[in-house]
């Protein structure tokens, strides 16, 4: 599998290249956000390890531009950064990142997280076509269509919708959603799940007469066509 590391600190970049290469991955390193974005747009990567604080284009902006690119929006991203406040971590996840690791870090932990993100990416391809009412998602093609209209979703929105559709009719707690979609323990003080669901609803529910994602007060959410 091919991994792109976007890291402006040369020693850190080489450390990551050597460690990930020894672990069996093909690794490219970009030393700034502009070069990293260009490489991500030119080649197909299975994962991007992305620093935040870089001269010129920072990691936040790289992430935003990747999400706007239909060809790159489904590429998993792991933020690796010294910015470790709760607000920073939430920002990274809300932008669509699949994981967030704060420096300093142990390489063993980074490698474990890389494996989890890559494994999760392969697991979600088990069912190719999911349907509910007039909404369809083609998993291999990362395509979402409702009532004949194509809907663009970020990588995280797609994973969230896929999780809902794989569990139609079931009440899904916020903690379960956080653990399965974000691979993180749910912190009741955060609203990352609610924010993501709200954004997803704007795209796949609000423009249409029949709502598919329903709030179960005090618990979480349920995806179904209500009678």
Short mmCIF file of C-alpha atoms in Angstrom, two decimals:
data_model
loop_
_atom_site.label_atom_id
_atom_site.label_comp_id
_atom_site.label_asym_id
_atom_site.label_seq_id
_atom_site.Cartn_x
_atom_site.Cartn_y
_atom_site.Cartn_z
CA UNK A 1 0.00 0.00 0.00
CA UNK A 2 1.12 3.55 -0.74
CA UNK A 3 1.27 6.26 1.92
CA UNK A 4 1.91 9.98 1.47
CA UNK A 5 3.54 11.79 4.41
CA UNK A 6 3.17 15.59 4.34
CA UNK A 7 5.64 16.88 6.93
CA UNK A 8 7.81 20.01 6.80
CA UNK A 9 10.34 18.86 9.41
CA UNK A 10 12.93 16.98 7.36
CA UNK A 11 14.14 14.69 10.16
CA UNK A 12 10.59 13.79 11.12
CA UNK A 13 9.70 13.11 7.50
CA UNK A 14 12.67 10.79 7.02
CA UNK A 15 11.92 9.06 10.32
CA UNK A 16 8.39 8.34 9.13
CA UNK A 17 9.56 7.28 5.68
CA UNK A 18 12.09 4.82 7.10
CA UNK A 19 9.75 3.38 9.71
CA UNK A 20 6.78 2.93 7.40
CA UNK A 21 8.98 1.55 4.60
CA UNK A 22 10.46 -1.02 6.99
CA UNK A 23 6.86 -1.95 7.87
CA UNK A 24 6.14 -2.83 4.27
CA UNK A 25 4.56 0.34 2.86
CA UNK A 26 5.54 2.40 -0.16
CA UNK A 27 6.10 5.92 1.18
CA UNK A 28 6.38 9.32 -0.47
CA UNK A 29 7.23 12.43 1.56
CA UNK A 30 6.24 16.02 0.75
CA UNK A 31 7.92 18.82 2.71
CA UNK A 32 5.12 21.39 2.49
CA UNK A 33 1.38 21.60 1.99
CA UNK A 34 1.50 22.77 -1.61
CA UNK A 35 3.72 19.91 -2.74
CA UNK A 36 1.70 17.43 -0.71
CA UNK A 37 -1.59 18.51 -2.23
CA UNK A 38 -0.11 18.33 -5.72
CA UNK A 39 1.23 14.81 -5.10
CA UNK A 40 -2.11 13.68 -3.66
CA UNK A 41 -3.85 14.95 -6.79
CA UNK A 42 -1.36 13.29 -9.15
CA UNK A 43 -1.09 9.84 -7.54
CA UNK A 44 -3.47 7.47 -5.82
CA UNK A 45 -2.64 6.93 -2.13
CA UNK A 46 -4.18 4.53 0.38
CA UNK A 47 -3.48 6.92 3.28
CA UNK A 48 -2.17 10.44 3.86
CA UNK A 49 -0.30 11.28 7.09
CA UNK A 50 -0.70 15.04 7.41
CA UNK A 51 1.04 17.61 9.62
CA UNK A 52 -0.87 20.80 10.49
CA UNK A 53 1.68 23.53 11.17
CA UNK A 54 3.55 24.08 7.92
CA UNK A 55 4.71 27.23 6.12
CA UNK A 56 2.47 28.35 3.29
CA UNK A 57 -0.50 26.03 3.05
CA UNK A 58 -1.13 24.42 6.44
CA UNK A 59 -2.61 20.99 7.04
CA UNK A 60 -6.12 22.33 7.66
CA UNK A 61 -6.19 23.89 4.20
CA UNK A 62 -4.72 20.79 2.57
CA UNK A 63 -7.52 18.77 4.18
CA UNK A 64 -10.21 21.20 2.99
CA UNK A 65 -8.93 21.05 -0.58
CA UNK A 66 -8.72 17.27 -0.56
CA UNK A 67 -12.34 17.08 0.56
CA UNK A 68 -13.40 19.35 -2.31
CA UNK A 69 -11.68 17.10 -4.85
CA UNK A 70 -14.05 14.27 -5.78
CA UNK A 71 -11.13 12.06 -6.74
CA UNK A 72 -9.40 12.53 -3.39
CA UNK A 73 -12.26 12.98 -0.92
CA UNK A 74 -12.30 9.28 -0.05
CA UNK A 75 -8.57 9.01 0.70
CA UNK A 76 -8.12 8.37 4.45
CA UNK A 77 -6.19 11.07 6.34
CA UNK A 78 -4.41 10.77 9.67
CA UNK A 79 -3.39 14.09 11.22
CA UNK A 80 0.01 13.92 12.97
CA UNK A 81 0.67 17.21 14.69
CA UNK A 82 1.93 19.00 17.80
CA UNK A 83 -1.44 20.75 18.06
CA UNK A 84 -3.12 18.70 20.73
CA UNK A 85 -5.95 20.71 22.27
CA UNK A 86 -9.46 19.31 22.29
CA UNK A 87 -10.49 22.05 19.85
CA UNK A 88 -7.70 21.08 17.46
CA UNK A 89 -8.61 17.39 17.56
CA UNK A 90 -12.28 18.14 16.98
CA UNK A 91 -11.41 20.47 14.13
CA UNK A 92 -9.36 17.77 12.45
CA UNK A 93 -12.09 15.16 12.78
CA UNK A 94 -14.80 17.57 11.66
CA UNK A 95 -12.79 18.41 8.57
CA UNK A 96 -13.03 14.73 7.68
CA UNK A 97 -9.86 13.15 9.07
CA UNK A 98 -10.01 9.47 9.97
CA UNK A 99 -7.67 9.74 12.96
CA UNK A 100 -5.66 12.30 14.91
CA UNK A 101 -2.36 11.64 16.72
CA UNK A 102 -0.50 14.26 18.76
CA UNK A 103 3.29 14.70 18.75
CA UNK A 104 5.43 13.52 20.43
CA UNK A 105 4.27 10.04 19.54
CA UNK A 106 5.56 6.50 19.65
CA UNK A 107 6.10 4.91 16.27
CA UNK A 108 4.41 1.74 17.50
CA UNK A 109 1.22 3.68 18.20
CA UNK A 110 1.37 5.44 14.84
CA UNK A 111 1.85 2.13 13.05
CA UNK A 112 -1.09 0.59 14.92
CA UNK A 113 -3.33 3.50 13.93
CA UNK A 114 -2.18 3.33 10.31
CA UNK A 115 -3.14 -0.34 10.22
CA UNK A 116 -6.56 0.36 11.76
CA UNK A 117 -7.37 3.12 9.27
CA UNK A 118 -6.26 0.99 6.32
CA UNK A 119 -8.15 -2.06 7.61
CA UNK A 120 -11.31 -0.02 8.15
CA UNK A 121 -11.00 1.28 4.62
CA UNK A 122 -10.95 -2.28 3.27
CA UNK A 123 -13.77 -3.52 5.53
CA UNK A 124 -16.28 -0.89 4.38
CA UNK A 125 -16.10 -2.34 0.87
CA UNK A 126 -17.82 -5.54 1.90
CA UNK A 127 -21.25 -4.45 0.61
CA UNK A 128 -21.08 -2.72 -2.73
CA UNK A 129 -24.59 -1.28 -3.10
CA UNK A 130 -26.79 -0.04 -0.26
CA UNK A 131 -30.33 1.28 -0.66
CA UNK A 132 -33.09 2.85 1.39
CA UNK A 133 -36.13 4.46 -0.24
CA UNK A 134 -34.80 6.49 -3.20
CA UNK A 135 -31.29 6.80 -1.75
CA UNK A 136 -28.48 4.60 -3.06
CA UNK A 137 -24.79 4.45 -2.30
CA UNK A 138 -22.35 2.62 -4.53
CA UNK A 139 -19.52 1.81 -2.16
CA UNK A 140 -16.74 0.92 -4.61
CA UNK A 141 -17.43 4.05 -6.66
CA UNK A 142 -18.07 6.21 -3.54
CA UNK A 143 -21.20 7.47 -5.29
CA UNK A 144 -24.33 8.70 -3.50
CA UNK A 145 -27.56 9.27 -5.44
CA UNK A 146 -30.99 10.27 -4.20
CA UNK A 147 -34.02 10.61 -6.46
CA UNK A 148 -31.63 10.51 -9.40
CA UNK A 149 -29.49 13.40 -8.13
CA UNK A 150 -25.80 12.90 -7.37
CA UNK A 151 -24.81 14.05 -3.86
CA UNK A 152 -21.21 14.92 -2.97
CA UNK A 153 -20.12 13.82 0.51
CA UNK A 154 -16.85 14.13 2.38
CA UNK A 155 -15.05 10.95 3.34
CA UNK A 156 -16.36 11.09 6.88
CA UNK A 157 -19.92 11.89 5.79
CA UNK A 158 -19.81 8.91 3.44
CA UNK A 159 -18.59 6.61 6.22
CA UNK A 160 -21.33 7.89 8.52
CA UNK A 161 -24.06 7.38 5.92
CA UNK A 162 -22.74 3.93 5.11
CA UNK A 163 -22.84 2.99 8.80
CA UNK A 164 -26.44 4.21 9.04
CA UNK A 165 -27.48 2.24 5.97
CA UNK A 166 -25.77 -0.94 7.12
CA UNK A 167 -27.80 -0.69 10.32
CA UNK A 168 -31.20 0.45 9.00
CA UNK A 169 -33.95 0.52 11.61
CA UNK A 170 -31.59 0.17 14.54
CA UNK A 171 -31.14 2.85 17.19
CA UNK A 172 -27.46 3.82 17.10
CA UNK A 173 -26.08 5.56 20.15
CA UNK A 174 -23.64 8.46 19.82
CA UNK A 175 -20.95 6.40 21.53
CA UNK A 176 -21.41 3.54 19.05
CA UNK A 177 -21.32 5.91 16.09
CA UNK A 178 -18.14 7.57 17.43
CA UNK A 179 -16.42 4.25 17.97
CA UNK A 180 -17.35 2.78 14.58
CA UNK A 181 -17.03 5.83 12.35
CA UNK A 182 -14.29 7.81 14.14
CA UNK A 183 -12.65 4.90 15.99
CA UNK A 184 -12.60 6.94 19.17
CA UNK A 185 -14.16 6.84 22.61
CA UNK A 186 -17.17 9.12 22.84
CA UNK A 187 -16.72 12.20 25.01
CA UNK A 188 -20.13 13.42 26.16
CA UNK A 189 -18.77 16.99 26.29
CA UNK A 190 -18.21 17.02 22.55
CA UNK A 191 -20.74 17.33 19.77
CA UNK A 192 -18.67 15.94 16.92
CA UNK A 193 -21.28 13.25 16.13
CA UNK A 194 -24.19 15.69 16.20
CA UNK A 195 -22.33 18.17 13.99
CA UNK A 196 -21.52 15.46 11.46
CA UNK A 197 -25.10 14.17 11.41
CA UNK A 198 -26.43 17.71 10.96
CA UNK A 199 -24.16 18.24 7.95
CA UNK A 200 -25.14 14.89 6.48
CA UNK A 201 -28.84 15.67 6.88
CA UNK A 202 -28.47 18.92 4.97
CA UNK A 203 -27.25 16.96 1.98
CA UNK A 204 -29.27 13.77 1.94
CA UNK A 205 -32.46 14.67 3.82
CA UNK A 206 -33.39 18.36 3.85
CA UNK A 207 -33.83 18.78 0.08
CA UNK A 208 -36.30 15.85 -0.02
CA UNK A 209 -39.81 15.23 1.24
CA UNK A 210 -39.08 11.99 3.09
CA UNK A 211 -36.59 12.18 5.96
CA UNK A 212 -34.38 9.13 6.50
CA UNK A 213 -32.24 10.03 9.53
CA UNK A 214 -34.23 10.45 12.74
CA UNK A 215 -33.15 11.65 16.16
CA UNK A 216 -33.84 9.32 19.07
CA UNK A 217 -33.82 11.79 21.93
CA UNK A 218 -31.41 11.01 24.70
CA UNK A 219 -29.83 8.15 22.79
CA UNK A 220 -28.70 8.83 19.25
CA UNK A 221 -30.05 8.29 15.74
CA UNK A 222 -31.94 5.82 13.56
CA UNK A 223 -32.02 5.51 9.77
CA UNK A 224 -35.29 4.25 8.29
CA UNK A 225 -38.39 5.16 6.31
CA UNK A 226 -41.00 5.92 8.94
CA UNK A 227 -44.53 4.68 8.24
#
